[in-house]
PDB file of C-alpha atoms in Angstrom:
ATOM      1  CA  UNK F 165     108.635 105.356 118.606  1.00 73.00           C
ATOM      2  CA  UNK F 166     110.743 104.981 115.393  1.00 78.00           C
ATOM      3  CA  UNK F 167     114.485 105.069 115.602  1.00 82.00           C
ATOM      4  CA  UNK F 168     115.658 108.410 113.922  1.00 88.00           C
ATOM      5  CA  UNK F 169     117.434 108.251 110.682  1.00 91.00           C
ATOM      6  CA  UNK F 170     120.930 107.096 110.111  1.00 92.00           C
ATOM      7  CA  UNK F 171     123.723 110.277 110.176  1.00 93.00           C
ATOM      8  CA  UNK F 172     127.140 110.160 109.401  1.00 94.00           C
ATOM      9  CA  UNK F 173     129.205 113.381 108.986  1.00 94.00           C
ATOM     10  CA  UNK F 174     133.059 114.468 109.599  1.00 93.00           C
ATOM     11  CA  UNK F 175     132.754 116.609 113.002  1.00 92.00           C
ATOM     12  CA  UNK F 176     135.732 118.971 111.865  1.00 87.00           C
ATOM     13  CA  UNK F 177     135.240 121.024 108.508  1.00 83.00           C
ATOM     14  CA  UNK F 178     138.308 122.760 106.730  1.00 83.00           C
ATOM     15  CA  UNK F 179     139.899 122.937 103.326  1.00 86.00           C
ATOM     16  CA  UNK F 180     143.932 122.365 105.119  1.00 86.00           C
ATOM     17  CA  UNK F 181     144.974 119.606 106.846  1.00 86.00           C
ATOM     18  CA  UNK F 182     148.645 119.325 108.754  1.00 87.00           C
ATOM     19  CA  UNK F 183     149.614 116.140 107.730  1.00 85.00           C
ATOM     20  CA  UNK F 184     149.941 114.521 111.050  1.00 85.00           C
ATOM     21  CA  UNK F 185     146.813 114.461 111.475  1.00 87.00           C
ATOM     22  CA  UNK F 186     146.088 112.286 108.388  1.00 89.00           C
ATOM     23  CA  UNK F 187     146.059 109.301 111.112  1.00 90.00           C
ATOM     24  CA  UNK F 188     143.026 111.075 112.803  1.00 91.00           C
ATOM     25  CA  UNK F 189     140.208 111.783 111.193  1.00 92.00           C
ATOM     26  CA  UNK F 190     137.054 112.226 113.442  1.00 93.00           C
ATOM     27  CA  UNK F 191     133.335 111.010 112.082  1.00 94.00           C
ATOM     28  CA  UNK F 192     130.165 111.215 113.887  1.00 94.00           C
ATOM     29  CA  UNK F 193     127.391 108.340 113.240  1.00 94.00           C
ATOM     30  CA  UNK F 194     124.112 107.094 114.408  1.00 93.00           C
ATOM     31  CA  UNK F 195     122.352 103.862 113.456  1.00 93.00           C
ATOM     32  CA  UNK F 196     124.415 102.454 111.245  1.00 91.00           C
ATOM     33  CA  UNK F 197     126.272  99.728 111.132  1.00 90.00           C
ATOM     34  CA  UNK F 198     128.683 100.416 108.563  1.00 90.00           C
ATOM     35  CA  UNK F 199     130.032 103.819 106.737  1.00 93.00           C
ATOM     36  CA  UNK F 200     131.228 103.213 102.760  1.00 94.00           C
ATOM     37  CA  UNK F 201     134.588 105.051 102.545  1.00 94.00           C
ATOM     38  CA  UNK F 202     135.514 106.234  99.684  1.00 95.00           C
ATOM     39  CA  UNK F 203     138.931 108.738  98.556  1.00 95.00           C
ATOM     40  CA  UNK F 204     139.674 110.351  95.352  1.00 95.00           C
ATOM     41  CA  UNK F 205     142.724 112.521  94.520  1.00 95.00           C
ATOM     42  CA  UNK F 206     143.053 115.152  92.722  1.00 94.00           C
ATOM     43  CA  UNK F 207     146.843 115.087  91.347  1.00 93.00           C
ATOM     44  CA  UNK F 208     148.059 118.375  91.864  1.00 89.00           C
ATOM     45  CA  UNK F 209     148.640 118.570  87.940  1.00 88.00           C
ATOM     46  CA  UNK F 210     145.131 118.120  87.677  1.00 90.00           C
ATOM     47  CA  UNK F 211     144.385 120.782  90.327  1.00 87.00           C
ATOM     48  CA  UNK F 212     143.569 123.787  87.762  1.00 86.00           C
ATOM     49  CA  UNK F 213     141.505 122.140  86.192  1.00 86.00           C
ATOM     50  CA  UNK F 214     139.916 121.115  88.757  1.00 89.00           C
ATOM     51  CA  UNK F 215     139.031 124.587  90.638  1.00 86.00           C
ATOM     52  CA  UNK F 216     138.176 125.937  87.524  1.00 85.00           C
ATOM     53  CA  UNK F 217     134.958 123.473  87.239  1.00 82.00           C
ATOM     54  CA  UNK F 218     131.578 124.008  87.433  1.00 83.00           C
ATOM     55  CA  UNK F 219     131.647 122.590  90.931  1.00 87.00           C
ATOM     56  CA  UNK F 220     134.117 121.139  93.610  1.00 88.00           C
ATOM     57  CA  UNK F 221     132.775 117.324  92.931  1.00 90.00           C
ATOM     58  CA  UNK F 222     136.120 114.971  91.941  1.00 91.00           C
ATOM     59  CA  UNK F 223     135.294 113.279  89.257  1.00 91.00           C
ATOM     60  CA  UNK F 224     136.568 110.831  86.083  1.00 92.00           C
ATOM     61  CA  UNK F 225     138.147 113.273  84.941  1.00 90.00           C
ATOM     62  CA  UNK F 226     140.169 115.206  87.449  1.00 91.00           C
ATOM     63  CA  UNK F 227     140.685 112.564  90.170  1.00 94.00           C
ATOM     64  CA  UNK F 228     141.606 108.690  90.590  1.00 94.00           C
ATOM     65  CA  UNK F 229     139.766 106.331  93.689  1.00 95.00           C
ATOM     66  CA  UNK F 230     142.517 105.315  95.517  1.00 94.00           C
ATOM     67  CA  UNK F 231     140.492 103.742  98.548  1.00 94.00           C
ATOM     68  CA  UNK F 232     136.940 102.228  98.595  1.00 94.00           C
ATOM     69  CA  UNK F 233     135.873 100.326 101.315  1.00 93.00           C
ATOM     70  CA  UNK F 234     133.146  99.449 104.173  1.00 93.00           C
ATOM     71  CA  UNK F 235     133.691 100.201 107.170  1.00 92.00           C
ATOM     72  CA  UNK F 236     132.182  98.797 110.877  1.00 91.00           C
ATOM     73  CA  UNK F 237     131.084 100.829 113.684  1.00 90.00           C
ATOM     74  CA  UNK F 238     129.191 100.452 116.396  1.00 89.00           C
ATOM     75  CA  UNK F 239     127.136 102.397 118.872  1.00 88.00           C
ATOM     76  CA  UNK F 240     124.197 102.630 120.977  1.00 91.00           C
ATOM     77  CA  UNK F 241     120.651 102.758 119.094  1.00 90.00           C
ATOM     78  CA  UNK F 242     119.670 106.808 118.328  1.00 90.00           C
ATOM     79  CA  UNK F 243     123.196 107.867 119.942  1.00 92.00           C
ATOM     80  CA  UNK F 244     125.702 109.774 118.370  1.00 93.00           C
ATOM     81  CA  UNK F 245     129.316 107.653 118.152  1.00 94.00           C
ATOM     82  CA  UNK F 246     132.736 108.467 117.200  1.00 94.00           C
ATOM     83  CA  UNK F 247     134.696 106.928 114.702  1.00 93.00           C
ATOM     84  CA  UNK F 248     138.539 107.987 114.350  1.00 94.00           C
ATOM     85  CA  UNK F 249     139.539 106.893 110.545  1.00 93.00           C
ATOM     86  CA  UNK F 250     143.754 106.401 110.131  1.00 93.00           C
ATOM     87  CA  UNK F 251     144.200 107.892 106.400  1.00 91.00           C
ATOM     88  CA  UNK F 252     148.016 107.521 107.194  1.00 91.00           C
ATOM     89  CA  UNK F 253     147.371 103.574 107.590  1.00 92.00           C
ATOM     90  CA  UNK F 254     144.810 103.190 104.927  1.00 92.00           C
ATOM     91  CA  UNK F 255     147.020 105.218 102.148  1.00 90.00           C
ATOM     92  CA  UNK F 256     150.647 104.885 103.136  1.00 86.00           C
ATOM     93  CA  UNK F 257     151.966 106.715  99.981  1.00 84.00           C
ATOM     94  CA  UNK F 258     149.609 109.848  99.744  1.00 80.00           C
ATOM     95  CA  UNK F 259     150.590 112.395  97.278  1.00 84.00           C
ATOM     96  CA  UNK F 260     150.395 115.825  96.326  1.00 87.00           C
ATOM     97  CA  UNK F 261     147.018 117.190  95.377  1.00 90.00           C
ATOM     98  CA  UNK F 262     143.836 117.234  97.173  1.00 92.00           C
ATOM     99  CA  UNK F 263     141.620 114.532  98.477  1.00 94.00           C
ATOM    100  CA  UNK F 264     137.991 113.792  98.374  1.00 94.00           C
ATOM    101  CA  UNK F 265     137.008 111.943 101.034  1.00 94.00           C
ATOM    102  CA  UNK F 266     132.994 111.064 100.656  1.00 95.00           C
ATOM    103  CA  UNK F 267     131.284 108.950 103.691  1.00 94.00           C
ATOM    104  CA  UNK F 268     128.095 106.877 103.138  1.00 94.00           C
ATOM    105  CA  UNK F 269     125.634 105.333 105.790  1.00 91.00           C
ATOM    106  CA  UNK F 270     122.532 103.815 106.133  1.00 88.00           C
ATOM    107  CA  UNK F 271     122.756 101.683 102.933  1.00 81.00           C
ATOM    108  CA  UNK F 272     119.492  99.980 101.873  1.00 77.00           C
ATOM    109  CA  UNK F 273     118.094  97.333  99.016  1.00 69.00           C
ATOM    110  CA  UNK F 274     114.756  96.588  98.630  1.00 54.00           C
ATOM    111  CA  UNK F 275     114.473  97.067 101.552  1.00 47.00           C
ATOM    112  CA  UNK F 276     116.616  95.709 103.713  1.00 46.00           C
ATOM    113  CA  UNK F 277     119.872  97.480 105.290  1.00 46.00           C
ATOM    114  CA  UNK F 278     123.253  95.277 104.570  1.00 47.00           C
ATOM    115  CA  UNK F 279     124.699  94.433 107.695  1.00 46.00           C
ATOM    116  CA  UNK F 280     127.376  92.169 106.283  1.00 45.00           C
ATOM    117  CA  UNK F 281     131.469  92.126 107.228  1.00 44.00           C
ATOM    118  CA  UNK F 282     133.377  94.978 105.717  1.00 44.00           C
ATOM    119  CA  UNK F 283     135.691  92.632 102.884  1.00 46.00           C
ATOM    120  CA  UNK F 284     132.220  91.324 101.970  1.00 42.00           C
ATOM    121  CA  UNK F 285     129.720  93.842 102.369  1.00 43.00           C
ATOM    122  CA  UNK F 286     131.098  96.301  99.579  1.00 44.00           C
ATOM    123  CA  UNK F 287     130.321  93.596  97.570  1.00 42.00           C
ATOM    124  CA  UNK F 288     127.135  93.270  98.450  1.00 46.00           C
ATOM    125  CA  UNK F 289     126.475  96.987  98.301  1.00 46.00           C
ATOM    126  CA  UNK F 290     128.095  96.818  94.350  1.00 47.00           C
ATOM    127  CA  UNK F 291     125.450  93.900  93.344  1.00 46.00           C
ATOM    128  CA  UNK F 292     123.005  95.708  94.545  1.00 44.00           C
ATOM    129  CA  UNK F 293     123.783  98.795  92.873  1.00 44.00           C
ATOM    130  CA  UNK F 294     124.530  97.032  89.555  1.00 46.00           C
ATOM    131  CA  UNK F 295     121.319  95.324  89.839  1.00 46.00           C
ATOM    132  CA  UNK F 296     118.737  97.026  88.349  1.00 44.00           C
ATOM    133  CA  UNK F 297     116.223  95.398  90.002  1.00 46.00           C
ATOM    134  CA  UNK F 298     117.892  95.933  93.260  1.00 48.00           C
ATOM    135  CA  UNK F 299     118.736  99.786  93.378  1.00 60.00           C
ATOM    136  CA  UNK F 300     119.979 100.870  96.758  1.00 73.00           C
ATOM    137  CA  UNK F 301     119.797 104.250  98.975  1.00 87.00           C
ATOM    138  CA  UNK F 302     122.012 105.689 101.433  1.00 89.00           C
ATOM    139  CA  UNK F 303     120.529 107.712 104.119  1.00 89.00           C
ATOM    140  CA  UNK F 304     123.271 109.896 104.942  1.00 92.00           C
ATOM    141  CA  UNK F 305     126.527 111.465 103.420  1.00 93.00           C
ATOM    142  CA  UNK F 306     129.161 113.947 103.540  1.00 94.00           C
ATOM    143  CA  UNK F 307     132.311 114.999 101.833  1.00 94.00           C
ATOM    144  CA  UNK F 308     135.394 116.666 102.372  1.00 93.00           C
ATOM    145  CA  UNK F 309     138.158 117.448 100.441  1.00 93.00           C
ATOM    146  CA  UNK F 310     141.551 118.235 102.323  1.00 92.00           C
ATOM    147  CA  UNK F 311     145.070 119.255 100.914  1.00 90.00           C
ATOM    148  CA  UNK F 312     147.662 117.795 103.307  1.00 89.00           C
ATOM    149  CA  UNK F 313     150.227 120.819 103.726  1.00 90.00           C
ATOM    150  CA  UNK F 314     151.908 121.934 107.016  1.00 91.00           C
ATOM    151  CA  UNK F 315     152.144 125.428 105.272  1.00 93.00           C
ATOM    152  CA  UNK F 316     150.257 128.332 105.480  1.00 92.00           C
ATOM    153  CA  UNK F 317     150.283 130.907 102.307  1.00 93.00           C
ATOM    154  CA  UNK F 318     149.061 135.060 102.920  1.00 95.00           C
ATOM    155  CA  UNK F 319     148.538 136.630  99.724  1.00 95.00           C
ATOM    156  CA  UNK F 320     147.887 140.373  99.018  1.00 94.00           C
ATOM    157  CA  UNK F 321     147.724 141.787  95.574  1.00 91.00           C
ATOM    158  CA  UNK F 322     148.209 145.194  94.745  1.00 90.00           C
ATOM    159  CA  UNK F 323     145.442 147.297  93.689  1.00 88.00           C
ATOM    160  CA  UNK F 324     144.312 147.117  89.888  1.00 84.00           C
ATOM    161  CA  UNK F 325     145.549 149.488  87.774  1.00 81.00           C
ATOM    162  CA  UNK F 326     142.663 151.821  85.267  1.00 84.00           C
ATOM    163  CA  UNK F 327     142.149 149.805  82.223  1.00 81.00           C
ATOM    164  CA  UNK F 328     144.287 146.824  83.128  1.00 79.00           C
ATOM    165  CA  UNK F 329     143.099 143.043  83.766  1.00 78.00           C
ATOM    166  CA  UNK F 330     145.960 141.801  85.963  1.00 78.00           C
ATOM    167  CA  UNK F 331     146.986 143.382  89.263  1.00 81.00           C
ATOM    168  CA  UNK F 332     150.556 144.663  88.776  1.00 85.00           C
ATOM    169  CA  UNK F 333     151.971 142.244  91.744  1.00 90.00           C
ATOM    170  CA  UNK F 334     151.199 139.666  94.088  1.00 93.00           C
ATOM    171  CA  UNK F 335     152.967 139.147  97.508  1.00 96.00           C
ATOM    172  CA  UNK F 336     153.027 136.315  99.016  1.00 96.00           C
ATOM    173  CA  UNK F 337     154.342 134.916 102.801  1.00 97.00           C
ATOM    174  CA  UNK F 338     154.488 131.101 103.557  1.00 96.00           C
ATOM    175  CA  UNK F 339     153.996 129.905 107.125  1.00 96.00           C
ATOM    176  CA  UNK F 340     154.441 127.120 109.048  1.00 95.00           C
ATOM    177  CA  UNK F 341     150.940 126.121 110.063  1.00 90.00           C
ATOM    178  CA  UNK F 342     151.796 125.041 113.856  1.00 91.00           C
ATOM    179  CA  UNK F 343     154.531 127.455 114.241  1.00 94.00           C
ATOM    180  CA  UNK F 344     153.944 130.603 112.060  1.00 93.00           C
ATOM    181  CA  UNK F 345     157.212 131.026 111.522  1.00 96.00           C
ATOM    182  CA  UNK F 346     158.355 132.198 108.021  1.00 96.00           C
ATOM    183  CA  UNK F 347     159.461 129.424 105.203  1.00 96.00           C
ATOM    184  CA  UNK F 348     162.273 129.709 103.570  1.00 96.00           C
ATOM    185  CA  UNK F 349     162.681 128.448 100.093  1.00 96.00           C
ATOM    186  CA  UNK F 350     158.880 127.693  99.001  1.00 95.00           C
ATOM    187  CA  UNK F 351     158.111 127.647  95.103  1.00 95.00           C
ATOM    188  CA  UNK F 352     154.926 130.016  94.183  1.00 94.00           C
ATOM    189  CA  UNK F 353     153.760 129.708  90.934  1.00 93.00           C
ATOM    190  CA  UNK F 354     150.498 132.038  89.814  1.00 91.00           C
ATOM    191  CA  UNK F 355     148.291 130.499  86.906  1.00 88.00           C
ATOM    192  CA  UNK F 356     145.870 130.900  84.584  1.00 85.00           C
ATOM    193  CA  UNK F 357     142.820 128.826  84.398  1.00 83.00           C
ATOM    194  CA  UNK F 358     144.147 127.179  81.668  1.00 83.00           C
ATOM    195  CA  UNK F 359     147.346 126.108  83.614  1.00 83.00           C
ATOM    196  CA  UNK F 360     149.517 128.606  81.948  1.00 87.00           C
ATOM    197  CA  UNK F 361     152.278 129.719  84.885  1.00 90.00           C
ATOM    198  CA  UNK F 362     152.159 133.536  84.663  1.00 90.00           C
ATOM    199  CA  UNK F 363     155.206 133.981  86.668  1.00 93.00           C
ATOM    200  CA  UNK F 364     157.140 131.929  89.364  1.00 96.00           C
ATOM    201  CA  UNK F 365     158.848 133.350  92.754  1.00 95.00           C
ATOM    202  CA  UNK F 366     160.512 131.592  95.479  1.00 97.00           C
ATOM    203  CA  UNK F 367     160.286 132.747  99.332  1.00 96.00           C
ATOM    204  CA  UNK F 368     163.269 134.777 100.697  1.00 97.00           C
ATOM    205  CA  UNK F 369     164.314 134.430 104.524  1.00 95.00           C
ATOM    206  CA  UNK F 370     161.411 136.424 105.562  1.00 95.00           C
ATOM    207  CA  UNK F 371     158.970 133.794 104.576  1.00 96.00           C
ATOM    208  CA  UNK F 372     157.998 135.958 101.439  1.00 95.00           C
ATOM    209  CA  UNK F 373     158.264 136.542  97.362  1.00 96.00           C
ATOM    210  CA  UNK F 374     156.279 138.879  94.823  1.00 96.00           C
ATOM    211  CA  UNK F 375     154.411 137.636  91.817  1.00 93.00           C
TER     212      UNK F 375
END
């Protein structure tokens, strides 16, 4: 019997990460020996322009690679494993924005699947793909993009007025994520797709503001 196809996903799914848990990332893999790691950020200047896109891919344009690497794993053949990836260790300075964090496995050329040591087999995997004689496939991927934020925002908008395009106000309530307690002193700007700040407020005791 064949050994099933290589898999490698992130076993957690979510838009908001608390950044403590930058350090622990969980991903799930079967029969392979390696996953390409790749991040891209999304300053948060660029972050408009970003959700405004045709689709939620980072690209040239909106983000900058700030890791790209191989990495080993190991497991038992046509079993799923568990990788835990440190972010915090990896990227030391992260910054504000959003990150797109893409996992490869089951790389093969012509062939053949690399099995080669992490600082050398990204190599490998680049000649390959430069190569056109030698273009490569990976089996499996997945993305996800995370904003590290230990806040939680509630908005509610008022109901649109006949004849108008903009809702007369916006409230808004930041949170602690592990607490739920109310934020003092958070900056909420609403804009326009073409990063034009409507109008700025800044959260009272109570953990709100209105737009």
């Amino acid at each position: 019997m064949p050994a099933l196809s290589p898999k490698v996903e992130f076993i957690n799914k979510g838009r908001y990460l608390p950044k403590d848990a930058w350090d622990s990332l969980a991903v799930r893999h079967r029969n392979t020996d390696n996953i390409a790691l790749t991040v891209r950020h999304i300053p948060r200047q660029n972050m408009m322009f970003w959700l405004t896109g045709d689709n939620e891919m980072a690209d040239a344009r909106t983000s900058n690679i700030v890791l790209d690497t191989l990495l080993p794993t190991s497991g038992e053949e046509d079993s799923f494993a568990t990788t835990w990836l440190d972010l915090a260790a990896m990227l030391p300075n992260e910054g504000q924005g959003v990150y797109e964090i893409m996992l490869k496995g089951g790389y093969t050329a012509d062939g053949m699947e690399i099995e080669e040591e992490a600082d050398t087999g990204i190599m490998a995997r680049r000649q390959a793909e430069e190569d056109d004689d030698k273009e490569g496939t990976w089996a499996s991927t997945d993305v996800s993009r995370l904003l590290l934020t230990n806040l939680n925002l509630v908005v509610k908008a008022e109901a649109l007025a006949p004849d108008s395009h903009w809702v007369p106000k916006i409230h808004v309530w930041a949170l602690n994520m592990h607490t739920t307690h109310s934020v003092y002193g958070v900056e909420v700007d609403a804009v326009r797709p073409s990063g034009q700040v409507m109008a700025t407020c800044t959260t009272d005791l109570t953990g709100g503001c209105v737009l």
